[in-house]
Tab-separated table of C-alpha atoms in Angstrom:
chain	number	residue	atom	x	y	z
A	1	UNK	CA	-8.725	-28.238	18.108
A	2	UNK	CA	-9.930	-31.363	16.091
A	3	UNK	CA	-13.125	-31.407	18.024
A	4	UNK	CA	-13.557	-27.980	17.484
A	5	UNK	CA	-13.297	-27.671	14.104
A	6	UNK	CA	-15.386	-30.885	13.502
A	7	UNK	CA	-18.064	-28.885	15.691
A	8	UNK	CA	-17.999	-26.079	13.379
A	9	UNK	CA	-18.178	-28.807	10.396
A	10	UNK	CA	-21.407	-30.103	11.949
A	11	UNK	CA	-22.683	-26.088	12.736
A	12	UNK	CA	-22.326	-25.537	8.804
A	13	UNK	CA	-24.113	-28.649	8.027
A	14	UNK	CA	-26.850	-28.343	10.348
A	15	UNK	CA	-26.754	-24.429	9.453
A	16	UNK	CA	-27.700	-25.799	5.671
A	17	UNK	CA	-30.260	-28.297	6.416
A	18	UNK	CA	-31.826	-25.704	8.482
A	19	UNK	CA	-31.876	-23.078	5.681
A	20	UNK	CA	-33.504	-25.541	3.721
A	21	UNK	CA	-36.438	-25.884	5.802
A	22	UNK	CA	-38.295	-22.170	6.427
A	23	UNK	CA	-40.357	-23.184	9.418
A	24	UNK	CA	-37.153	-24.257	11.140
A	25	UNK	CA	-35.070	-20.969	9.997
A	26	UNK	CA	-36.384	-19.434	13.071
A	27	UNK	CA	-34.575	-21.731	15.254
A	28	UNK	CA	-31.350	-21.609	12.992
A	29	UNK	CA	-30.947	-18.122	13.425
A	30	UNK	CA	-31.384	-18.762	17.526
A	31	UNK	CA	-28.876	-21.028	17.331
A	32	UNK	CA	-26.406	-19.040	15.507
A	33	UNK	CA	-26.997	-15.681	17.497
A	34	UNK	CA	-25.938	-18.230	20.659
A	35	UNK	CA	-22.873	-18.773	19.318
A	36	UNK	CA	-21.997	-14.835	18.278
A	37	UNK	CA	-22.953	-13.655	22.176
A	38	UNK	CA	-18.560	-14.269	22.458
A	39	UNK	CA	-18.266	-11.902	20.217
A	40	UNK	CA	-20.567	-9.198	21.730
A	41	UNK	CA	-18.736	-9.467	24.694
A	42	UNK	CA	-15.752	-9.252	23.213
A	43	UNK	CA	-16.334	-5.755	21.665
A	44	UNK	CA	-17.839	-4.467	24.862
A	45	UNK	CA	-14.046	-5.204	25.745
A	46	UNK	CA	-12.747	-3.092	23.571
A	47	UNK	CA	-15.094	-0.257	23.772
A	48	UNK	CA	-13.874	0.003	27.840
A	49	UNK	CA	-10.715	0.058	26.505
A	50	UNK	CA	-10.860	2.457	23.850
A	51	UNK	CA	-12.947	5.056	26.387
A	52	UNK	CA	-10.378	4.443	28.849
A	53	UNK	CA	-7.954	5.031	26.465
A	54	UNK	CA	-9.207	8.440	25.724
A	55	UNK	CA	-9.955	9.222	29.183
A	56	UNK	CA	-13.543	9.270	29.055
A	57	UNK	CA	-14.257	6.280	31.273
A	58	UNK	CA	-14.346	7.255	35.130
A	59	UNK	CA	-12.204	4.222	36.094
A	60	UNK	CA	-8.955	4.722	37.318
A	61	UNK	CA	-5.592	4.767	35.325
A	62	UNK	CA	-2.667	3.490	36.553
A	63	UNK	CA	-0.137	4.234	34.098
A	64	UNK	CA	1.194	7.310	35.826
A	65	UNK	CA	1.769	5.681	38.770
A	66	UNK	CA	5.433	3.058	38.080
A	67	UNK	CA	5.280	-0.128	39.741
A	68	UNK	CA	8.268	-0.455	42.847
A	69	UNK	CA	11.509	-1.984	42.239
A	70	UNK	CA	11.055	-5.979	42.964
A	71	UNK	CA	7.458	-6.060	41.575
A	72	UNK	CA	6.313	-8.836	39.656
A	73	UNK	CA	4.521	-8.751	36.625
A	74	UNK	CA	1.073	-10.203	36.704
A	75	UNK	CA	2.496	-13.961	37.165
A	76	UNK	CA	0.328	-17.328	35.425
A	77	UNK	CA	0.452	-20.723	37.113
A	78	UNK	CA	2.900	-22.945	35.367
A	79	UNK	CA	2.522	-26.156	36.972
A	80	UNK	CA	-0.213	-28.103	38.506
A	81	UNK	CA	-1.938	-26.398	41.925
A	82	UNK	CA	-0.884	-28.767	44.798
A	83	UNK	CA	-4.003	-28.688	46.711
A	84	UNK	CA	-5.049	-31.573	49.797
A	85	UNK	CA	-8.701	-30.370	49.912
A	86	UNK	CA	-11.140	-32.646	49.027
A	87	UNK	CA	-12.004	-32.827	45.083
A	88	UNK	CA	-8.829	-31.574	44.060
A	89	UNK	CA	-6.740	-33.148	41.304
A	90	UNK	CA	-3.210	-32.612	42.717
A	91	UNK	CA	-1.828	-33.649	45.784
A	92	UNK	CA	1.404	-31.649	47.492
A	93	UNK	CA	4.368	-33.824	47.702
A	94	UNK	CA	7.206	-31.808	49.607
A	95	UNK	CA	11.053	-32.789	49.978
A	96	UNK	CA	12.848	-31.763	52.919
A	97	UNK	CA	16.659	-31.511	52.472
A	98	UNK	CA	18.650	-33.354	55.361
A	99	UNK	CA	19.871	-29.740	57.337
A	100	UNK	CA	16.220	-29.102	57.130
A	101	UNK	CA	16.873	-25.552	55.690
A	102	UNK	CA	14.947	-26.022	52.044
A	103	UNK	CA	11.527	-27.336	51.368
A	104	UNK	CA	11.264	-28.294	48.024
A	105	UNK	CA	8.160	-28.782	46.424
A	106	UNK	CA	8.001	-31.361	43.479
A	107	UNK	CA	4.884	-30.203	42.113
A	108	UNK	CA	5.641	-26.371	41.642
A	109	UNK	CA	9.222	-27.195	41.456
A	110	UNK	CA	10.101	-24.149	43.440
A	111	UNK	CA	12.733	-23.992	46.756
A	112	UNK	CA	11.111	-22.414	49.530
A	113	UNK	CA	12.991	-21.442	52.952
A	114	UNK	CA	11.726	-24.285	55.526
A	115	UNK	CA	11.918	-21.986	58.327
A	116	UNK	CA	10.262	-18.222	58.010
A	117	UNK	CA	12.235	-14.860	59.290
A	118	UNK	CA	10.830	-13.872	63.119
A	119	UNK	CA	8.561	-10.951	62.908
A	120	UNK	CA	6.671	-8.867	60.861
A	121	UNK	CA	8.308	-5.992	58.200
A	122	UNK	CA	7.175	-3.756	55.147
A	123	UNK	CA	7.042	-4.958	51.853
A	124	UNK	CA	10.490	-3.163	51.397
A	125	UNK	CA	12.281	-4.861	54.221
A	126	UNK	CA	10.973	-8.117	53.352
A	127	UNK	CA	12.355	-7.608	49.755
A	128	UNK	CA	15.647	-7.274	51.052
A	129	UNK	CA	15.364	-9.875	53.333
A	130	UNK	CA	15.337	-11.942	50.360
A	131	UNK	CA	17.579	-10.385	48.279
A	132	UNK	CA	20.325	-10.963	51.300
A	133	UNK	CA	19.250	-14.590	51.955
A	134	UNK	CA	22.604	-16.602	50.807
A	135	UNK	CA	20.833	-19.861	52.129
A	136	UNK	CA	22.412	-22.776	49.897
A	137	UNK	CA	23.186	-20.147	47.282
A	138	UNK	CA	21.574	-16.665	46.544
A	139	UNK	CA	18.411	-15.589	44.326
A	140	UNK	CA	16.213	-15.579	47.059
A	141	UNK	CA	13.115	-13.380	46.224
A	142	UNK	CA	9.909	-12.769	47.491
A	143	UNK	CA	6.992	-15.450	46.020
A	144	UNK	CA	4.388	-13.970	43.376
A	145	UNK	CA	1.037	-13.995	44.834
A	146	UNK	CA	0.195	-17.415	43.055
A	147	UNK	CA	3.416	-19.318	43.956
A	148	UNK	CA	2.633	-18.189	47.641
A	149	UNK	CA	-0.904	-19.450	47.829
A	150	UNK	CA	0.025	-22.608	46.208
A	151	UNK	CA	1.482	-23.221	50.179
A	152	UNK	CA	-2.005	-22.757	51.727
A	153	UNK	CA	-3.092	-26.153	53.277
A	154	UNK	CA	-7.271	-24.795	53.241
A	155	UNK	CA	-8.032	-28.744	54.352
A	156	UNK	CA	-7.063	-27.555	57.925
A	157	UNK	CA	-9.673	-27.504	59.701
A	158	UNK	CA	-7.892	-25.657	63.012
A	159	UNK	CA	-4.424	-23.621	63.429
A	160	UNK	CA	-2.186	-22.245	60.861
A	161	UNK	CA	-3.348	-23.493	57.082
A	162	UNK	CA	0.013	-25.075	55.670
A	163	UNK	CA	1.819	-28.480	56.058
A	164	UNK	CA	3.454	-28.418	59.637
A	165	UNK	CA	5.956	-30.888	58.212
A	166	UNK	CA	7.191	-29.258	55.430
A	167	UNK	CA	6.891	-25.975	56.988
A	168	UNK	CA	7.279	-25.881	60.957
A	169	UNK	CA	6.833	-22.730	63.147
A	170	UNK	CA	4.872	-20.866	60.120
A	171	UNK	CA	3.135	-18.610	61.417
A	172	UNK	CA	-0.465	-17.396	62.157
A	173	UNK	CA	-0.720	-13.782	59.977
A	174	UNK	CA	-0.541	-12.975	56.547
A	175	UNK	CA	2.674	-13.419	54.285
A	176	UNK	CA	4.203	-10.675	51.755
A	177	UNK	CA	4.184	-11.214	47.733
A	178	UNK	CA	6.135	-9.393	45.400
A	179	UNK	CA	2.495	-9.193	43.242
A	180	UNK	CA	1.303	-5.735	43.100
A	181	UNK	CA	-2.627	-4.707	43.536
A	182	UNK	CA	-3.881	-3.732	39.865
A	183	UNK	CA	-4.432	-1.483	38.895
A	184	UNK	CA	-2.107	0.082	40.751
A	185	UNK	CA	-2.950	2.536	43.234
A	186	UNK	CA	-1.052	5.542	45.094
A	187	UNK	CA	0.462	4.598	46.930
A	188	UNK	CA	0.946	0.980	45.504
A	189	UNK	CA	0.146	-1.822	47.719
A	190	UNK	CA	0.904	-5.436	47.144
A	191	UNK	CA	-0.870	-8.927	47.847
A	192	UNK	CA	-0.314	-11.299	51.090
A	193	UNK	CA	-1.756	-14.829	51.929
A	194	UNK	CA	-3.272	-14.769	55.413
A	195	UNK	CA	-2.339	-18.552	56.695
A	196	UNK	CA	-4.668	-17.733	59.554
A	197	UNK	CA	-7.816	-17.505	57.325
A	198	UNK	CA	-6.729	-19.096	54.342
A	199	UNK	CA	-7.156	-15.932	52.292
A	200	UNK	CA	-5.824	-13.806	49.602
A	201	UNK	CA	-6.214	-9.906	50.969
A	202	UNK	CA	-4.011	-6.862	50.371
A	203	UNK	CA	-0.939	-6.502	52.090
A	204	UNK	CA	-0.127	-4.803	55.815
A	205	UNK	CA	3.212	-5.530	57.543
A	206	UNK	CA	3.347	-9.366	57.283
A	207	UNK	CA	5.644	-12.298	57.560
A	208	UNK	CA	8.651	-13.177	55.435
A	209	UNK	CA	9.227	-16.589	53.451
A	210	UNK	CA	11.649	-16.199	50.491
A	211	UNK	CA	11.133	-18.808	47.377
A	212	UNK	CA	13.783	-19.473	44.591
A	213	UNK	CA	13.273	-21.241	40.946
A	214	UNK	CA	11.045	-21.244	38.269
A	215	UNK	CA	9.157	-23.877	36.549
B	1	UNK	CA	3.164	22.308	10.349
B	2	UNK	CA	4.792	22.077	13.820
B	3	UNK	CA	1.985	23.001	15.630
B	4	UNK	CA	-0.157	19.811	13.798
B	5	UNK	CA	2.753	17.664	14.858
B	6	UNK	CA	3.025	18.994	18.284
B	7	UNK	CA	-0.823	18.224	18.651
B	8	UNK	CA	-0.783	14.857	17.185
B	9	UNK	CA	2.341	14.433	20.076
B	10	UNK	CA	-0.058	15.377	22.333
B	11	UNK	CA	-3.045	13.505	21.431
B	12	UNK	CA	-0.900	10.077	20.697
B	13	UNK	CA	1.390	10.155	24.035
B	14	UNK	CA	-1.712	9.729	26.425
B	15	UNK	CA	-2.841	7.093	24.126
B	16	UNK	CA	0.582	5.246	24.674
B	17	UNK	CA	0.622	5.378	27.958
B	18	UNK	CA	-2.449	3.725	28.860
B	19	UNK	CA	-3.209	1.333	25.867
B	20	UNK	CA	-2.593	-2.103	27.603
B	21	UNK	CA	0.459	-3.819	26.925
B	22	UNK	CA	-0.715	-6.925	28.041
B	23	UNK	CA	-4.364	-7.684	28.358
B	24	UNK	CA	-4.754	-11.488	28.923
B	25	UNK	CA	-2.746	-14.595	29.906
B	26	UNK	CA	0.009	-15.259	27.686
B	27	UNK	CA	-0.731	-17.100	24.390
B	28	UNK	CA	0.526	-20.094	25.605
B	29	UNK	CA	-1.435	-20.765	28.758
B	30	UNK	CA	-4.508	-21.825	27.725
B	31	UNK	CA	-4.942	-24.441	24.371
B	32	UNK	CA	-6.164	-22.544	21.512
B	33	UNK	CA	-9.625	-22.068	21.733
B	34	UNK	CA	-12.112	-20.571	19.252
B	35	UNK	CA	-15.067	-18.487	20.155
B	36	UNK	CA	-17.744	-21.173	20.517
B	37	UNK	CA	-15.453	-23.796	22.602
B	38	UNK	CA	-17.118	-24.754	25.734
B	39	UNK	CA	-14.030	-25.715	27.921
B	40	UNK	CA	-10.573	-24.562	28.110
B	41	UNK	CA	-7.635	-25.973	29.153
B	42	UNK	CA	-4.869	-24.554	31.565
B	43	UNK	CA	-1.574	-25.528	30.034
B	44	UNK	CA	-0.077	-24.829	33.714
B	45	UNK	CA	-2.645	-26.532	35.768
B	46	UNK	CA	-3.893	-28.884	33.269
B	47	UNK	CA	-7.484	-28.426	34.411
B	48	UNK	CA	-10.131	-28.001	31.855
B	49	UNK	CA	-12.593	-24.918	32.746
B	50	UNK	CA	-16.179	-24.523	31.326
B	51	UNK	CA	-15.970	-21.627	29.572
B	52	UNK	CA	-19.435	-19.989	30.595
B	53	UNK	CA	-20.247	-19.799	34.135
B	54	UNK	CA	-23.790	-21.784	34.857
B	55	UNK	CA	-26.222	-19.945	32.965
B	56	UNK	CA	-29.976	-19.924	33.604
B	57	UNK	CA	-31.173	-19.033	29.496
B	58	UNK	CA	-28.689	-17.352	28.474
B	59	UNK	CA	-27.416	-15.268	31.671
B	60	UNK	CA	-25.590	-16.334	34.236
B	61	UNK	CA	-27.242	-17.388	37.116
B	62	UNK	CA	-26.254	-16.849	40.705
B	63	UNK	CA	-26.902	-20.144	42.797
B	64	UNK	CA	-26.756	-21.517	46.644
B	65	UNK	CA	-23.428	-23.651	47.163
B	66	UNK	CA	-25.769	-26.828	47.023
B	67	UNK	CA	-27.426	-26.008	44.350
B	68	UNK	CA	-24.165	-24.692	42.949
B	69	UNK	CA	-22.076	-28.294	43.924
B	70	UNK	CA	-25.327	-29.880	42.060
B	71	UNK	CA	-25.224	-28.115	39.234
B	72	UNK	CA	-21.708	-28.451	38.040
B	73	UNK	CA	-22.053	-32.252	39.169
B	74	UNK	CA	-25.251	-33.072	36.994
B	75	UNK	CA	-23.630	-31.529	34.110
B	76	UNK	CA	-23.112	-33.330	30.806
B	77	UNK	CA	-20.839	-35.426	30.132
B	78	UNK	CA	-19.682	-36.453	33.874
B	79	UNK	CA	-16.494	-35.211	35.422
B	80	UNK	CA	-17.600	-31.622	36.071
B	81	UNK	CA	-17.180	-30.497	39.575
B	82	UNK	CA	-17.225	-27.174	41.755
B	83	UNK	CA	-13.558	-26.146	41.803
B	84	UNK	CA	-11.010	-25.527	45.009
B	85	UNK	CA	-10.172	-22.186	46.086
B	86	UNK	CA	-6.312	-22.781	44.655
B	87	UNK	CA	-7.692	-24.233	41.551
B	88	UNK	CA	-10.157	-20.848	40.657
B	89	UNK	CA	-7.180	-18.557	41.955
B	90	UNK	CA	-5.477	-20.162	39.244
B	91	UNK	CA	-7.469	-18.266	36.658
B	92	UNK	CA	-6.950	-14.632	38.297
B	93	UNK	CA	-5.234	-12.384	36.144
B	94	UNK	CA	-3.337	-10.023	38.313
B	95	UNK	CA	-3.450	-7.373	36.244
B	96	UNK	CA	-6.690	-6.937	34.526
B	97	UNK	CA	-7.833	-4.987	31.577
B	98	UNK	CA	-11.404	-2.280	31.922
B	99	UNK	CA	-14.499	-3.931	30.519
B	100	UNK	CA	-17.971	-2.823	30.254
B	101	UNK	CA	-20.966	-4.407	32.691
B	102	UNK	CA	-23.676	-2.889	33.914
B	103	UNK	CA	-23.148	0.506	33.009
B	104	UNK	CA	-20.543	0.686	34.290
B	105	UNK	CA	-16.222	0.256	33.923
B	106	UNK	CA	-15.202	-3.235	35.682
B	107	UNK	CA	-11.670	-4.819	36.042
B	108	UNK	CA	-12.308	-8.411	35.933
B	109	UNK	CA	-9.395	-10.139	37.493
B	110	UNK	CA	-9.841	-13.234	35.011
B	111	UNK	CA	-8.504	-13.555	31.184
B	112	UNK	CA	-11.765	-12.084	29.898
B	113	UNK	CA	-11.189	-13.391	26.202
B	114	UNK	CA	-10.747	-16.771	27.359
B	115	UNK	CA	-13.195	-15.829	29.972
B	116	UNK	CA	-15.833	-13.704	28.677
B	117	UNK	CA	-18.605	-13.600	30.115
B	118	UNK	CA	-17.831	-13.373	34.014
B	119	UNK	CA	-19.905	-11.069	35.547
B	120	UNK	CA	-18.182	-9.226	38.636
B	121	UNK	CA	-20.920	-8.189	40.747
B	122	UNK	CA	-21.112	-11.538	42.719
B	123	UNK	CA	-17.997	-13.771	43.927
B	124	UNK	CA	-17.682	-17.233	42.803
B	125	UNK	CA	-18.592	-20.588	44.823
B	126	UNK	CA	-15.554	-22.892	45.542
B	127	UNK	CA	-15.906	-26.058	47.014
B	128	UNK	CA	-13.448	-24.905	49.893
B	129	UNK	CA	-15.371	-25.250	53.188
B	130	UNK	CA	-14.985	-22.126	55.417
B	131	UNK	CA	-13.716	-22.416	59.109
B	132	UNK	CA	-16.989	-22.514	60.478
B	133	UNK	CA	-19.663	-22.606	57.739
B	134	UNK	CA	-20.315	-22.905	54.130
B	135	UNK	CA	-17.245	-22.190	51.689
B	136	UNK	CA	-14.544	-19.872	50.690
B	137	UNK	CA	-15.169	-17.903	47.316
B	138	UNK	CA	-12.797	-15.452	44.949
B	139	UNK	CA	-14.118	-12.645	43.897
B	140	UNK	CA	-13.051	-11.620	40.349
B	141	UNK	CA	-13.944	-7.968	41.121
B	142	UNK	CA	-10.986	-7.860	43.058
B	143	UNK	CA	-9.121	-10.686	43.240
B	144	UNK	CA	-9.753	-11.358	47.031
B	145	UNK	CA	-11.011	-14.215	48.586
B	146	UNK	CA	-13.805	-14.108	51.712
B	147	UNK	CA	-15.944	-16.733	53.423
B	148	UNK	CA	-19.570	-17.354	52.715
B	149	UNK	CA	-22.215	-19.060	54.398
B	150	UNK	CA	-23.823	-21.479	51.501
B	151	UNK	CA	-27.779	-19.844	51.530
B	152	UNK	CA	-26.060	-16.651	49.688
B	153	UNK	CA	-26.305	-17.165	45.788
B	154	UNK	CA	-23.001	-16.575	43.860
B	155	UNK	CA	-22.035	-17.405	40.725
B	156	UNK	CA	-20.245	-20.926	39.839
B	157	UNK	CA	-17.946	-22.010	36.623
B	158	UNK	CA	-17.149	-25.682	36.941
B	159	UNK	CA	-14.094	-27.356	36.502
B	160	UNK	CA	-12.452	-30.590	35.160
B	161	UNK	CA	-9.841	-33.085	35.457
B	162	UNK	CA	-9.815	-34.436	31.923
B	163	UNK	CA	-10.645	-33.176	28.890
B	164	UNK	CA	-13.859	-32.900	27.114
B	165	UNK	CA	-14.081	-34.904	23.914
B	166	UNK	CA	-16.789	-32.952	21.795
C-alpha cells in the first residue's frame, strides 16, 4: 500500500518533469497509456456483463438452472497450499490420531477421514455418505474442489499421487467435490481430483473421502 | 399505468436474475491493490503473484516451459519463479464472471480484476513435471488441468514467496 502510493508519488513527479520538457511528452503520454491498459480491460468486463445481462451475448446463462442441495459456493484458499513438489513454498505436515481413523492436516487445518469408503457412487450418494459419517463426531461433508486438491502429492513420480502415510489404501480414480462446474450446466455436474493423473477434471462416479473444519 | 409497471417488471426481473452476485474473490483475499500494482498477494496462500502474465510489448506472450522457467527466473528483482500446479489452482475462481476476448464471450476461471489481463485461449505453464514428459498446466478457460509436453508455447504468470518491495 505504502509502496504503492509512493509509486504513484514518483508517476506524478516524473509525469511533471516530463510535461515540462516537449520532446519528451511523447514518451510521457506512452508511459501513462501503460498504466490505463487495467482499466480498458476492466470495462471490456463490464460490457460482457452488461450484454449478458440483457441477453444479447451468445454465452450461456446459468441462472435458471439452481445449484443441488450440498453445493458449495465457489470456495477461496484460506491457508497456505501444502505442496512437496519441488519449488514450492509449503511443505504438508500431517497428524495421524492414535486409532488411525483422522488425518489431520496442520497446514489446511482441516480433518480428513484416513481411510476412504470402498467403491465408487454418484455425487448424491457420496453426499450422504458424508452427511451419515459419525466418525469422532458428525459434520462430515464432502471437500470443495480446492480443499480436495490440496491432498494431491504431484511429486510422485509412480502410483497413486497422495501421501501413503497419511492416507493408506487411497485409491487410483478420481475423488468427488461438493464444487459445482460454472457456470452451471443442465444437468449440473461437479468437480473431482483424479489421484491417478494428478488432475482436476469434471466429475463421473468417483471415490468418497469426507473432510470436516474450516480454517 | 399498470401496464408501464408490468413492463418495467418484466424488463428488470431478467436483469436480476443474471446480474452477478459475486464476481471476484472476496475483498479480503487478496491485499488491496490499485490498478497499476505489479504483484498481488494471496491473503490465504501468502504467495505474491505478478499481476500480468509475461508479456512480449505489451501482449502476452505464449512461451516453451524452458523458456517459460527462464523467464519468470531472470525477472527483476530475484525471487520470481514458475509456480506449482496447487499453487496456480489457488487462483481459480470457481465461478467466473463473462468477459470479452477475441470477439468473443469468455469465462475466465481467475479473479479477472485482480487478474486482468489473462487471456484464455492457451493454458498456463506450471512447474509440475508430467508423468512422462514436460509439465502439468491449468487452463483458466475451464478450470481443468492436462499434461503438456514443454515444446508447446503457453502462457506463464510467475509467482513469489516474499513480497516485492517497490
Amino acid at each position: 500500500m505504502v509502496a504503492s502510493r509512493r509509486l504513484r508519488d514518483r508517476l506524478a513527479i516524473a509525469g511533471v518533469i516530463v510535461g515540462a520538457v516537449v520532446t519528451a511528452g511523447t514518451l510521457a503520454c506512452n508511459s501513462l497509456i501503460g498504466l490505463s491498459d487495467f482499466t480498458v480491460v476492466d470495462d471490456a468486463g463490464a460490457d460482457a456483463r452488461a450484454d449478458a445481462a440483457d441477453g444479447s451475448a451468445d454465452a450461456p446463462v446459468d441462472a435458471a438452472i439452481l445449484a443441488p442441495e450440498g453445493s458449495l459456493p465457489a470456495v477461496w484458499p484460506d491457508k497456505k497450499m501444502p505442496d512437496s513438489t519441488q519449488g514450492a513454498s509449503t511443505k504438508p505436515d500431517y497428524e495421524i490420531d492414535v486409532r488411525q481413523t483422522i488425518t489431520f492436516d496442520k497446514i489446511t487445518t482441516r480433518t480428513w477421514m484416513h481411510a476412504d469408503f470402498d467403491g465408487i457412487t454418484t455425487f448424491e450418494a457420496a453426499r450422504k455418505k458424508c452427511e451419515e459419517q459419525k466418525l469422532q463426531g458428525a459434520e462430515w461433508r464432502l471437500p470443495s474442489r480446492i480443499e480436495l486438491v490440496s491432498l494431491l502429492d504431484t511429486s510422485r513420480t509412480t502410483g497413486t499421487q497422495i501421501d501413503p502415510s497419511a492416507f493408506p489404501g487411497a485409491r487410483r480414480g478420481t475423488y468427488w467435490t461438493a464444487s459445482p462446474v460454472r457456470p452451471l450446466t443442465n444437468p449440473v455436474t461437479f468437480w473431482s481430483v483424479d489421484f491417478t493423473e494428478g488432475n482436476v477434471k469434471i466429475g463421473a462416479a468417483s471415490f468418497v473421502r469426507c473432510v470436516k473444519g474450516r480454517g | 399505468m399498470k401496464r408501464s409497471v408490468l413492463a418495467l417488471t418484466a424488463l428488470a426481473a431478467p436483469l436480476a436474475l443474471v446480474s452477478p452476485v459475486r464476481a471476484i474473490a472476496p475483498p479480503t483475499q487478496y491485499e488491496p491493490y490499485l490498478r497499476a500494482t505489479a504483484y498481488i498477494t494471496d491473503t490465504g496462500t501468502t504467495l505474491t503473484w505478478h499481476r500480468l502474465p509475461v508479456l512480449a510489448g505489451d501482449v502476452p506472450k505464449p512461451l516453451n516451459l524452458e523458456d517459460a522457467k527462464n523467464a519468470c527466473e531472470r525477472d527483476s528483482p530475484p525471487g520470481a519463479r514458475l509456480p506449482t500446479m496447487k499453487e496456480l489452482l489457488t487462483l481459480v475462481d470457481e465461478d467466473p464472471v463473462p468477459q470479452y476476448q477475441g470477439k468473443q464471450t469468455v469465462y475466465p476461471t481467475i479473479d479477472i480484476q485482480a487478474f486482468p489481463e489473462t487471456p484464455v485461449d492457451r493454458p498456463y505453464w506450471t512447474s509440475t513435471p508430467a508423468k512422462d514428459t514436460g509439465a502439468l498446466t491449468v487452463s483458466f478457460a475451464t478450470g481443468k488441468t492436462a499434461p503438456y509436453v514443454g515444446s508447446v508455447e503457453l502462457y506463464v504468470r510467475c509467482v513469489r514467496n516474499v513480497k516485492v518491495s517497490l
